[in-house]
Amino acid sequence: MGGGFGGLAAARALAGAPVRITLVDRRNHHVFQPLLYQVATAGLAAPDIAAPIRHILRSQRNAAVILAEVTGFDLRRQKVTLADGELDYEFAVVAAGAGHSYFGHGDWARHAPGLKTMEDAVEVRRRVLLAFEHAERQEDEAIQREWLTFVVIGGGPTGVELAGALTEIARHTLRGEFRRIQPRSARVILVEGTDRVLPPYHPELSDKARRQLERLGVEVRTGTLVTGVDGAGVQLGDERIAARTVLWAAGVAASPLGRMLGACDRAGRLQVEPDLTVPDHPEVFVAGDLAAVTQAGKPVPGVAPAATQMGRHAARNIIRMLEGQPRRRFIYKDKGSLATIGRKAAVAEIGSLRMSGLLAWLAWLGIHIFFLIGFRNRAVVMFEWALAYLTYARSARIVLGPPEVDAP
Ligand SMILES: Cc1cc2nc3c(=O)[nH]c(=O)nc-3n(C[C@H](O)[C@H](O)[C@H](O)COP(=O)(O)OP(=O)(O)OC[C@H]3O[C@@H](n4cnc5c(N)ncnc54)[C@H](O)[C@@H]3O)c2cc1C
């Protein structure tokens, strides 16, 4: 279940095994989430970072793909319930990923879209580009300023990437295209609740990331909690920021499927056994963002390499069970973390090695192109990035849908 990093890795690792695989996803495509912010900021088009799951698995004869929504499980009868039917299984791998958490303020979602799916990215892009259009048509200067104020909530990698890209759009991409407004006068404010951006990174890199963001023109507000979000701005305790575009990059909540399988942590991730199985159900594995796994006292992070490793591990354990061998515990191999901030600005932490600036940015570019699925996507992204580097152009600036900004 799930054609993301975890589910695809599991299906592929079972390619040579004597099994029949059914991969179920409610969308027809796999999304390379690490580049979603590029779609959200018009740098890349949706098909550049996604591929039909059916196409990815086309040569794997033992795998079939079903487009359907998983709604529940009957663990005793070994059945998966779909919105429009059910499936039997001998082994199951659940890798349904995560969505947003608005920390109990579900009403904020309407005003501050998050970034998890392709639909989210297209909606963020729509709002960002329309904000400049609305500003251009405003006579009232105060309202014009509101349209030119962008607030990004959450100073993790996604918030940092979004904020950096927004300043680049305002300062460079839109230069010379408007007559009434100066896009470069736009304010981009990044709000983070803890005392530094990129909290999972070493404090030295957080500090460098902050400085790189400020150099790009982002106003960074750390140690600041958002207490309200509405259609006209955000409330930060006693302070009000009037802004028509608010983006959410703060909370993550695992798929609701986790709670249907057993005990979960606060983020809704299922507490799995060390071999990634569901307690008392050795035939059901959980992989990726949906699995709560602790190693050496630290939680395994919700990142693509962890999901891929878990998916592969679940597949290997299934093969071991078929061969009558005992299952093995999962061991996460941390290959490091990278976060980009903007042009020639990024941070990287690989073991005890810490890098920032141009070198980290080049590493980020290379790794993301390498791990993208499909030759076409790699070629197109490389071309788009080279063009963007030379011209600051963002080629995916077509807005579809109505000009109103707050979705009903
Ligand atoms: C904006 C963003 C930026 C990121 N940047 C990075 C990064 O730079 N580096 C990094 O390593 N990680 C990054 N991550 C995290 C990484 O993408 C995730 O850890 C990874 O995608 C998790 O893989 P997964 O297989 O668990 O879930 P996903 O990749 O989310 O896949 C889940 C799949 O399950 C399907 N699904 C969900 N529910 C159902 C259902 N009920 N029925 C049927 N199908 C269902 C979904 O459609 C989806 O295809 C980022 C994530 C986001 C959102």
CSV table of C-alpha atoms and ligand atoms in Angstrom, one decimal:
chain,number,residue,atom,x,y,z
A,1,MET,CA,0.0,0.0,0.0
A,2,GLY,CA,1.5,3.3,-1.2
A,3,GLY,CA,3.5,4.0,-4.3
A,4,GLY,CA,5.9,6.4,-2.5
A,5,PHE,CA,9.5,5.8,-1.6
A,6,GLY,CA,8.7,2.9,0.9
A,7,GLY,CA,6.1,1.1,-1.2
A,8,LEU,CA,8.0,1.3,-4.5
A,9,ALA,CA,11.2,0.1,-2.8
A,10,ALA,CA,9.4,-2.9,-1.3
A,11,ALA,CA,7.8,-3.8,-4.7
A,12,ARG,CA,11.0,-3.5,-6.6
A,13,ALA,CA,13.0,-5.6,-4.0
A,14,LEU,CA,10.5,-8.4,-4.5
A,15,ALA,CA,11.1,-8.4,-8.3
A,16,GLY,CA,12.8,-11.7,-8.4
A,17,ALA,CA,10.8,-13.4,-5.6
A,18,PRO,CA,8.2,-16.1,-6.2
A,19,VAL,CA,5.4,-13.8,-5.2
A,20,ARG,CA,2.5,-11.9,-6.8
A,21,ILE,CA,2.5,-8.2,-5.9
A,22,THR,CA,-0.4,-5.8,-5.9
A,23,LEU,CA,0.7,-2.2,-5.4
A,24,VAL,CA,-2.3,0.0,-4.4
A,25,ASP,CA,-2.1,3.8,-4.5
A,26,ARG,CA,-4.9,6.4,-4.5
A,27,ARG,CA,-3.0,8.4,-7.0
A,28,ASN,CA,-1.6,7.2,-10.3
A,29,HIS,CA,1.8,8.7,-9.8
A,30,HIS,CA,4.8,8.5,-7.6
A,31,VAL,CA,6.0,11.9,-6.4
A,32,PHE,CA,9.6,12.9,-5.7
A,33,GLN,CA,8.6,14.9,-2.6
A,34,PRO,CA,12.0,16.5,-2.0
A,35,LEU,CA,11.4,18.6,-5.1
A,36,LEU,CA,7.8,19.5,-4.5
A,37,TYR,CA,8.8,23.0,-3.4
A,38,GLN,CA,10.2,23.6,-6.9
A,39,VAL,CA,6.8,22.9,-8.4
A,40,ALA,CA,5.2,25.1,-5.7
A,41,THR,CA,7.5,27.9,-6.7
A,42,ALA,CA,7.2,27.5,-10.4
A,43,GLY,CA,10.7,26.2,-11.0
A,44,LEU,CA,9.6,22.8,-12.3
A,45,ALA,CA,6.4,21.5,-13.8
A,46,ALA,CA,4.5,18.7,-12.1
A,47,PRO,CA,5.5,15.9,-14.5
A,48,ASP,CA,9.2,16.7,-14.0
A,49,ILE,CA,9.2,15.3,-10.5
A,50,ALA,CA,6.5,12.6,-10.8
A,51,ALA,CA,6.0,9.5,-12.8
A,52,PRO,CA,3.0,7.1,-13.3
A,53,ILE,CA,3.5,4.2,-10.9
A,54,ARG,CA,2.3,1.8,-13.6
A,55,HIS,CA,5.0,3.0,-15.9
A,56,ILE,CA,7.7,2.7,-13.2
A,57,LEU,CA,6.8,-1.0,-12.7
A,58,ARG,CA,6.0,-1.8,-16.3
A,59,SER,CA,8.8,-4.3,-16.7
A,60,GLN,CA,8.3,-6.1,-13.4
A,61,ARG,CA,6.1,-9.0,-14.5
A,62,ASN,CA,5.1,-10.1,-10.9
A,63,ALA,CA,3.7,-6.6,-10.0
A,64,ALA,CA,0.3,-5.2,-10.8
A,65,VAL,CA,-0.8,-1.7,-9.9
A,66,ILE,CA,-4.3,-0.7,-8.7
A,67,LEU,CA,-5.6,2.8,-8.4
A,68,ALA,CA,-7.7,2.7,-5.2
A,69,GLU,CA,-8.0,4.3,-1.8
A,70,VAL,CA,-7.2,2.0,1.2
A,71,THR,CA,-9.7,2.6,3.9
A,72,GLY,CA,-9.0,-0.1,6.5
A,73,PHE,CA,-7.8,-3.5,7.4
A,74,ASP,CA,-9.3,-6.8,8.6
A,75,LEU,CA,-6.1,-8.2,10.1
A,76,ARG,CA,-7.7,-11.4,11.3
A,77,ARG,CA,-9.1,-12.3,7.9
A,78,GLN,CA,-6.0,-10.8,6.1
A,79,LYS,CA,-8.0,-8.4,4.0
A,80,VAL,CA,-7.4,-4.8,3.0
A,81,THR,CA,-10.5,-2.7,2.6
A,82,LEU,CA,-10.6,-0.3,-0.3
A,83,ALA,CA,-13.1,2.5,-0.9
A,84,ASP,CA,-14.6,0.3,-3.6
A,85,GLY,CA,-13.8,-3.3,-2.7
A,86,GLU,CA,-11.3,-5.4,-0.8
A,87,LEU,CA,-8.1,-7.3,-1.4
A,88,ASP,CA,-6.8,-10.5,0.2
A,89,TYR,CA,-3.1,-10.8,1.2
A,90,GLU,CA,-0.6,-13.2,2.6
A,91,PHE,CA,1.8,-10.4,3.4
A,92,ALA,CA,1.2,-6.7,3.5
A,93,VAL,CA,3.5,-3.7,3.4
A,94,VAL,CA,1.8,-0.5,4.5
A,95,ALA,CA,3.7,2.6,3.4
A,96,ALA,CA,1.0,5.3,3.2
A,97,GLY,CA,3.3,8.2,4.2
A,98,ALA,CA,2.2,11.3,6.1
A,99,GLY,CA,0.1,14.4,5.7
A,100,HIS,CA,-0.1,17.8,7.6
A,101,SER,CA,-0.8,18.5,11.2
A,102,TYR,CA,-2.2,21.9,12.1
A,103,PHE,CA,-1.8,21.1,15.8
A,104,GLY,CA,-5.5,20.9,16.4
A,105,HIS,CA,-6.3,24.0,14.3
A,106,GLY,CA,-7.8,22.3,11.2
A,107,ASP,CA,-9.4,25.6,10.2
A,108,TRP,CA,-6.0,27.1,9.5
A,109,ALA,CA,-5.6,24.6,6.6
A,110,ARG,CA,-7.8,26.7,4.3
A,111,HIS,CA,-5.7,29.8,4.7
A,112,ALA,CA,-2.3,28.2,4.9
A,113,PRO,CA,-1.9,25.3,2.5
A,114,GLY,CA,0.9,22.8,3.3
A,115,LEU,CA,3.1,20.9,0.9
A,116,LYS,CA,2.8,17.1,0.7
A,117,THR,CA,1.1,16.2,-2.5
A,118,MET,CA,1.3,17.4,-6.1
A,119,GLU,CA,-2.1,19.0,-5.6
A,120,ASP,CA,-0.7,21.0,-2.7
A,121,ALA,CA,2.3,22.2,-4.7
A,122,VAL,CA,0.0,23.4,-7.6
A,123,GLU,CA,-2.2,25.2,-5.1
A,124,VAL,CA,0.8,26.9,-3.4
A,125,ARG,CA,2.1,28.0,-6.8
A,126,ARG,CA,-1.3,29.4,-7.7
A,127,ARG,CA,-1.5,31.4,-4.5
A,128,VAL,CA,2.0,32.7,-4.8
A,129,LEU,CA,1.7,33.8,-8.5
A,130,LEU,CA,-1.8,35.3,-8.0
A,131,ALA,CA,-0.6,37.3,-5.0
A,132,PHE,CA,1.5,39.4,-7.3
A,133,GLU,CA,-1.4,39.7,-9.8
A,134,HIS,CA,-3.7,41.0,-7.0
A,135,ALA,CA,-1.1,43.4,-5.8
A,136,GLU,CA,-0.7,44.9,-9.2
A,137,ARG,CA,-4.4,45.7,-9.3
A,138,GLN,CA,-4.7,47.3,-5.9
A,139,GLU,CA,-5.1,51.0,-5.5
A,140,ASP,CA,-5.0,50.8,-1.7
A,141,GLU,CA,-1.3,50.7,-0.7
A,142,ALA,CA,-2.0,48.9,2.6
A,143,ILE,CA,-3.8,46.1,0.8
A,144,GLN,CA,-1.1,46.0,-1.9
A,145,ARG,CA,1.4,45.4,0.9
A,146,GLU,CA,-0.7,42.6,2.3
A,147,TRP,CA,-0.6,40.9,-1.1
A,148,LEU,CA,3.2,41.4,-1.2
A,149,THR,CA,3.7,39.9,2.2
A,150,PHE,CA,4.4,36.1,2.3
A,151,VAL,CA,4.6,34.2,5.6
A,152,VAL,CA,6.0,30.7,5.7
A,153,ILE,CA,5.3,28.9,9.0
A,154,GLY,CA,7.9,26.3,10.0
A,155,GLY,CA,11.7,26.6,9.7
A,156,GLY,CA,12.4,23.0,8.8
A,157,PRO,CA,13.9,22.1,5.4
A,158,THR,CA,10.6,22.7,3.5
A,159,GLY,CA,10.0,26.1,5.1
A,160,VAL,CA,13.6,27.2,4.4
A,161,GLU,CA,13.4,26.0,0.8
A,162,LEU,CA,10.1,27.8,0.2
A,163,ALA,CA,11.2,31.0,1.8
A,164,GLY,CA,14.4,31.1,-0.2
A,165,ALA,CA,12.7,30.4,-3.5
A,166,LEU,CA,10.0,33.1,-2.8
A,167,THR,CA,12.6,35.8,-2.4
A,168,GLU,CA,14.2,34.7,-5.6
A,169,ILE,CA,10.9,34.9,-7.5
A,170,ALA,CA,10.3,38.4,-6.0
A,171,ARG,CA,13.8,39.8,-6.6
A,172,HIS,CA,14.7,38.2,-9.9
A,173,THR,CA,12.2,36.1,-11.7
A,174,LEU,CA,9.5,38.8,-11.9
A,175,ARG,CA,11.8,41.7,-12.5
A,176,GLY,CA,10.5,44.1,-15.1
A,177,GLU,CA,7.2,42.3,-15.6
A,178,PHE,CA,4.8,44.5,-13.5
A,179,ARG,CA,4.0,48.2,-14.0
A,180,ARG,CA,2.5,49.3,-10.7
A,181,ILE,CA,4.3,47.2,-8.1
A,182,GLN,CA,7.9,46.4,-7.5
A,183,PRO,CA,7.9,42.6,-6.9
A,184,ARG,CA,11.3,42.9,-5.2
A,185,SER,CA,9.7,44.9,-2.4
A,186,ALA,CA,7.8,41.8,-1.3
A,187,ARG,CA,8.4,40.7,2.3
A,188,VAL,CA,9.1,37.0,2.9
A,189,ILE,CA,8.8,36.1,6.6
A,190,LEU,CA,9.9,32.7,7.9
A,191,VAL,CA,8.4,31.9,11.3
A,192,GLU,CA,9.9,29.1,13.4
A,193,GLY,CA,8.7,28.1,16.9
A,194,THR,CA,12.1,26.8,18.2
A,195,ASP,CA,15.1,29.0,18.6
A,196,ARG,CA,16.7,28.1,15.3
A,197,VAL,CA,16.0,27.2,11.7
A,198,LEU,CA,16.6,23.6,10.5
A,199,PRO,CA,16.3,22.2,14.1
A,200,PRO,CA,17.5,18.7,13.2
A,201,TYR,CA,20.9,20.0,12.0
A,202,HIS,CA,23.9,21.0,14.0
A,203,PRO,CA,23.5,24.5,15.5
A,204,GLU,CA,26.5,25.7,13.5
A,205,LEU,CA,24.6,24.8,10.2
A,206,SER,CA,21.4,26.3,11.5
A,207,ASP,CA,23.2,29.5,12.1
A,208,LYS,CA,24.7,29.5,8.6
A,209,ALA,CA,21.4,28.7,7.1
A,210,ARG,CA,19.9,31.7,8.9
A,211,ARG,CA,22.6,33.9,7.6
A,212,GLN,CA,22.2,32.6,4.0
A,213,LEU,CA,18.4,33.2,4.2
A,214,GLU,CA,18.9,36.7,5.5
A,215,ARG,CA,21.3,37.4,2.7
A,216,LEU,CA,18.6,36.4,0.2
A,217,GLY,CA,16.2,38.8,1.9
A,218,VAL,CA,14.1,36.5,4.1
A,219,GLU,CA,13.1,37.9,7.5
A,220,VAL,CA,13.7,35.0,9.9
A,221,ARG,CA,11.7,35.0,13.1
A,222,THR,CA,12.8,32.2,15.4
A,223,GLY,CA,11.3,31.4,18.9
A,224,THR,CA,8.0,32.7,17.6
A,225,LEU,CA,4.8,30.7,17.9
A,226,VAL,CA,1.9,31.2,15.5
A,227,THR,CA,-1.3,31.6,17.5
A,228,GLY,CA,-3.8,32.3,14.7
A,229,VAL,CA,-4.1,32.1,10.9
A,230,ASP,CA,-6.9,33.6,8.9
A,231,GLY,CA,-7.6,34.9,5.4
A,232,ALA,CA,-5.8,38.2,6.0
A,233,GLY,CA,-2.7,37.2,8.0
A,234,VAL,CA,-1.2,35.5,11.0
A,235,GLN,CA,-1.2,36.2,14.7
A,236,LEU,CA,2.1,35.8,16.5
A,237,GLY,CA,1.0,36.2,20.1
A,238,ASP,CA,0.3,40.0,20.5
A,239,GLU,CA,1.7,40.8,17.1
A,240,ARG,CA,-0.3,40.7,13.9
A,241,ILE,CA,1.3,40.3,10.4
A,242,ALA,CA,-1.1,41.2,7.6
A,243,ALA,CA,-0.4,38.8,4.8
A,244,ARG,CA,-2.5,37.4,2.0
A,245,THR,CA,-0.3,34.4,1.4
A,246,VAL,CA,0.5,32.1,4.3
A,247,LEU,CA,2.2,28.7,3.7
A,248,TRP,CA,2.3,25.9,6.2
A,249,ALA,CA,5.5,23.9,6.6
A,250,ALA,CA,5.2,23.1,10.3
A,251,GLY,CA,3.5,19.9,11.4
A,252,VAL,CA,3.5,16.4,10.1
A,253,ALA,CA,0.9,13.7,10.8
A,254,ALA,CA,1.2,10.2,9.6
A,255,SER,CA,-1.5,8.6,7.5
A,256,PRO,CA,-4.7,7.7,9.5
A,257,LEU,CA,-4.1,4.1,8.4
A,258,GLY,CA,-1.5,3.8,11.2
A,259,ARG,CA,-4.1,4.1,13.9
A,260,MET,CA,-6.1,1.3,12.3
A,261,LEU,CA,-3.2,-1.0,12.8
A,262,GLY,CA,-2.3,-0.4,16.4
A,263,ALA,CA,-0.7,1.9,18.9
A,264,CYS,CA,0.8,5.1,17.5
A,265,ASP,CA,3.0,7.9,18.7
A,266,ARG,CA,1.8,11.5,18.9
A,267,ALA,CA,2.5,12.1,15.2
A,268,GLY,CA,0.3,9.1,14.4
A,269,ARG,CA,3.2,6.8,13.4
A,270,LEU,CA,2.7,3.1,14.2
A,271,GLN,CA,5.0,1.6,16.9
A,272,VAL,CA,6.4,-1.3,14.9
A,273,GLU,CA,8.5,-4.2,16.1
A,274,PRO,CA,12.3,-4.0,15.4
A,275,ASP,CA,11.8,-6.1,12.2
A,276,LEU,CA,9.1,-3.5,11.0
A,277,THR,CA,6.1,-5.8,11.6
A,278,VAL,CA,2.9,-4.8,13.3
A,279,PRO,CA,2.8,-6.2,16.8
A,280,ASP,CA,1.2,-9.7,16.8
A,281,HIS,CA,1.0,-9.6,13.0
A,282,PRO,CA,4.3,-10.9,11.5
A,283,GLU,CA,2.7,-10.9,8.1
A,284,VAL,CA,2.1,-7.1,8.1
A,285,PHE,CA,5.0,-4.7,7.7
A,286,VAL,CA,5.0,-0.9,7.9
A,287,ALA,CA,7.6,1.3,6.2
A,288,GLY,CA,8.5,4.9,5.7
A,289,ASP,CA,6.9,8.0,7.3
A,290,LEU,CA,4.2,5.8,8.8
A,291,ALA,CA,6.6,3.7,10.9
A,292,ALA,CA,7.9,4.9,14.3
A,293,VAL,CA,11.3,3.3,14.6
A,294,THR,CA,13.9,4.1,17.3
A,295,GLN,CA,17.6,3.4,16.9
A,296,ALA,CA,20.2,4.0,19.5
A,297,GLY,CA,17.6,6.0,21.5
A,298,LYS,CA,16.9,8.3,18.5
A,299,PRO,CA,13.9,8.2,16.2
A,300,VAL,CA,14.7,7.3,12.6
A,301,PRO,CA,13.8,10.5,10.6
A,302,GLY,CA,11.0,10.8,8.2
A,303,VAL,CA,13.1,11.1,5.1
A,304,ALA,CA,13.2,9.4,1.7
A,305,PRO,CA,16.3,7.2,2.3
A,306,ALA,CA,14.8,5.8,5.5
A,307,ALA,CA,11.5,5.0,3.7
A,308,THR,CA,13.4,3.3,0.9
A,309,GLN,CA,15.6,1.3,3.3
A,310,MET,CA,12.5,0.2,5.3
A,311,GLY,CA,10.6,-0.8,2.1
A,312,ARG,CA,13.5,-2.9,1.0
A,313,HIS,CA,14.0,-4.4,4.4
A,314,ALA,CA,10.3,-5.4,4.6
A,315,ALA,CA,10.6,-7.1,1.2
A,316,ARG,CA,13.7,-9.0,2.3
A,317,ASN,CA,12.0,-10.2,5.5
A,318,ILE,CA,9.1,-11.4,3.4
A,319,ILE,CA,11.5,-13.4,1.3
A,320,ARG,CA,13.2,-14.8,4.4
A,321,MET,CA,9.8,-15.9,5.8
A,322,LEU,CA,9.0,-17.7,2.5
A,323,GLU,CA,12.4,-19.5,2.8
A,324,GLY,CA,11.6,-20.5,6.4
A,325,GLN,CA,14.3,-18.2,7.9
A,326,PRO,CA,13.8,-15.8,10.8
A,327,ARG,CA,13.1,-12.1,10.2
A,328,ARG,CA,15.9,-9.6,10.7
A,329,ARG,CA,15.7,-6.4,12.6
A,330,PHE,CA,15.8,-3.1,10.6
A,331,ILE,CA,19.0,-1.1,10.9
A,332,TYR,CA,18.9,2.4,9.5
A,333,LYS,CA,22.0,3.6,7.6
A,334,ASP,CA,22.1,7.4,7.9
A,335,LYS,CA,23.8,8.8,4.8
A,336,GLY,CA,23.5,12.4,5.9
A,337,SER,CA,21.2,15.3,5.4
A,338,LEU,CA,21.1,18.2,2.9
A,339,ALA,CA,18.9,21.2,2.8
A,340,THR,CA,18.9,23.9,0.1
A,341,ILE,CA,18.2,27.5,0.8
A,342,GLY,CA,18.6,29.2,-2.6
A,343,ARG,CA,21.1,29.7,-5.4
A,344,LYS,CA,24.6,28.6,-4.2
A,345,ALA,CA,23.2,28.4,-0.7
A,346,ALA,CA,22.6,25.1,1.1
A,347,VAL,CA,23.8,23.1,4.2
A,348,ALA,CA,24.9,19.5,4.4
A,349,GLU,CA,25.7,17.2,7.3
A,350,ILE,CA,27.3,13.9,6.3
A,351,GLY,CA,28.5,12.1,9.4
A,352,SER,CA,30.9,14.5,11.2
A,353,LEU,CA,31.4,16.5,8.0
A,354,ARG,CA,29.5,19.8,7.9
A,355,MET,CA,29.3,22.0,4.7
A,356,SER,CA,27.5,25.1,3.7
A,357,GLY,CA,27.3,27.4,0.7
A,358,LEU,CA,28.3,26.6,-2.9
A,359,LEU,CA,29.7,23.1,-2.2
A,360,ALA,CA,26.7,22.0,-0.2
A,361,TRP,CA,24.5,23.4,-3.0
A,362,LEU,CA,26.3,21.5,-5.7
A,363,ALA,CA,26.0,18.3,-3.6
A,364,TRP,CA,22.3,19.0,-3.2
A,365,LEU,CA,21.8,19.4,-7.0
A,366,GLY,CA,23.7,16.3,-7.9
A,367,ILE,CA,22.1,14.0,-5.3
A,368,HIS,CA,18.5,15.2,-6.2
A,369,ILE,CA,19.1,14.6,-9.9
A,370,PHE,CA,20.6,11.2,-9.2
A,371,PHE,CA,17.7,10.0,-7.1
A,372,LEU,CA,14.9,11.3,-9.4
A,373,ILE,CA,13.0,8.5,-11.0
A,374,GLY,CA,13.3,8.2,-14.8
A,375,PHE,CA,15.8,9.4,-17.4
A,376,ARG,CA,13.4,12.0,-18.8
A,377,ASN,CA,12.9,13.6,-15.5
A,378,ARG,CA,16.6,13.8,-14.8
A,379,ALA,CA,17.3,15.3,-18.2
A,380,VAL,CA,14.4,17.8,-18.0
A,381,VAL,CA,15.3,18.9,-14.4
A,382,MET,CA,19.0,19.3,-15.3
A,383,PHE,CA,18.0,21.5,-18.3
A,384,GLU,CA,15.5,23.6,-16.3
A,385,TRP,CA,18.0,24.2,-13.5
A,386,ALA,CA,20.8,25.1,-15.9
A,387,LEU,CA,18.4,27.6,-17.6
A,388,ALA,CA,17.2,29.0,-14.3
A,389,TYR,CA,20.8,29.4,-13.1
A,390,LEU,CA,21.6,31.4,-16.2
A,391,THR,CA,18.5,33.5,-16.5
A,392,TYR,CA,16.6,33.3,-13.1
A,393,ALA,CA,13.6,32.2,-15.2
A,394,ARG,CA,11.0,29.9,-13.8
A,395,SER,CA,9.3,28.1,-16.6
A,396,ALA,CA,6.2,26.6,-14.8
A,397,ARG,CA,4.3,29.9,-14.2
A,398,ILE,CA,1.0,29.0,-15.7
A,399,VAL,CA,-1.8,29.5,-13.2
A,400,LEU,CA,-4.9,27.3,-13.7
A,401,GLY,CA,-8.2,27.7,-11.9
A,402,PRO,CA,-10.1,30.7,-10.6
A,403,PRO,CA,-8.3,33.9,-9.6
A,404,GLU,CA,-9.7,33.8,-6.0
A,405,VAL,CA,-7.1,32.8,-3.5
A,406,ASP,CA,-8.7,31.2,-0.4
A,407,ALA,CA,-10.1,27.9,-1.5
A,408,PRO,CA,-13.8,27.5,-0.4
B,1,LIG,C1,7.9,19.0,0.8
B,1,LIG,C2,8.7,17.8,1.2
B,1,LIG,C3,10.1,17.9,1.1
B,1,LIG,C4,10.9,16.8,1.5
B,1,LIG,N1,12.2,16.9,1.3
B,1,LIG,C5,13.0,15.8,1.6
B,1,LIG,C6,14.4,15.8,1.3
B,1,LIG,O1,14.9,16.8,0.9
B,1,LIG,N2,15.1,14.7,1.6
B,1,LIG,C7,14.5,13.6,2.1
B,1,LIG,O2,15.2,12.6,2.3
B,1,LIG,N3,13.2,13.5,2.4
B,1,LIG,C8,12.4,14.6,2.2
B,1,LIG,N4,11.1,14.6,2.4
B,1,LIG,C9,10.5,13.4,3.1
B,1,LIG,C10,10.3,12.2,2.2
B,1,LIG,O3,9.7,12.7,1.0
B,1,LIG,C11,9.4,11.2,2.9
B,1,LIG,O4,10.1,10.8,4.1
B,1,LIG,C12,9.1,10.0,2.0
B,1,LIG,O5,8.3,10.5,0.9
B,1,LIG,C13,8.3,9.0,2.8
B,1,LIG,O6,8.1,7.9,2.0
B,1,LIG,P1,6.8,7.0,2.2
B,1,LIG,O7,6.8,5.9,1.2
B,1,LIG,O8,6.6,6.7,3.6
B,1,LIG,O9,5.5,8.0,1.9
B,1,LIG,P2,5.2,8.8,0.6
B,1,LIG,O10,6.4,9.0,-0.3
B,1,LIG,O11,4.5,10.0,1.0
B,1,LIG,O12,4.2,7.8,-0.2
B,1,LIG,C14,2.9,7.5,0.3
B,1,LIG,C15,2.1,7.0,-0.8
B,1,LIG,O13,0.9,6.4,-0.2
B,1,LIG,C16,-0.2,6.8,-1.0
B,1,LIG,N5,-1.4,6.7,0.0
B,1,LIG,C17,-1.5,7.4,1.1
B,1,LIG,N6,-2.6,7.1,1.7
B,1,LIG,C18,-3.2,6.2,0.9
B,1,LIG,C19,-4.5,5.4,1.0
B,1,LIG,N7,-5.3,5.6,2.0
B,1,LIG,N8,-4.8,4.6,0.0
B,1,LIG,C20,-4.0,4.5,-1.1
B,1,LIG,N9,-2.8,5.1,-1.2
B,1,LIG,C21,-2.4,5.9,-0.2
B,1,LIG,C22,0.1,8.2,-1.4
B,1,LIG,O14,-0.7,8.6,-2.5
B,1,LIG,C23,1.6,8.1,-1.7
B,1,LIG,O15,1.8,7.8,-3.1
B,1,LIG,C24,10.3,15.6,2.1
B,1,LIG,C25,8.9,15.6,2.2
B,1,LIG,C26,8.1,16.7,1.8
B,1,LIG,C27,6.6,16.6,1.9
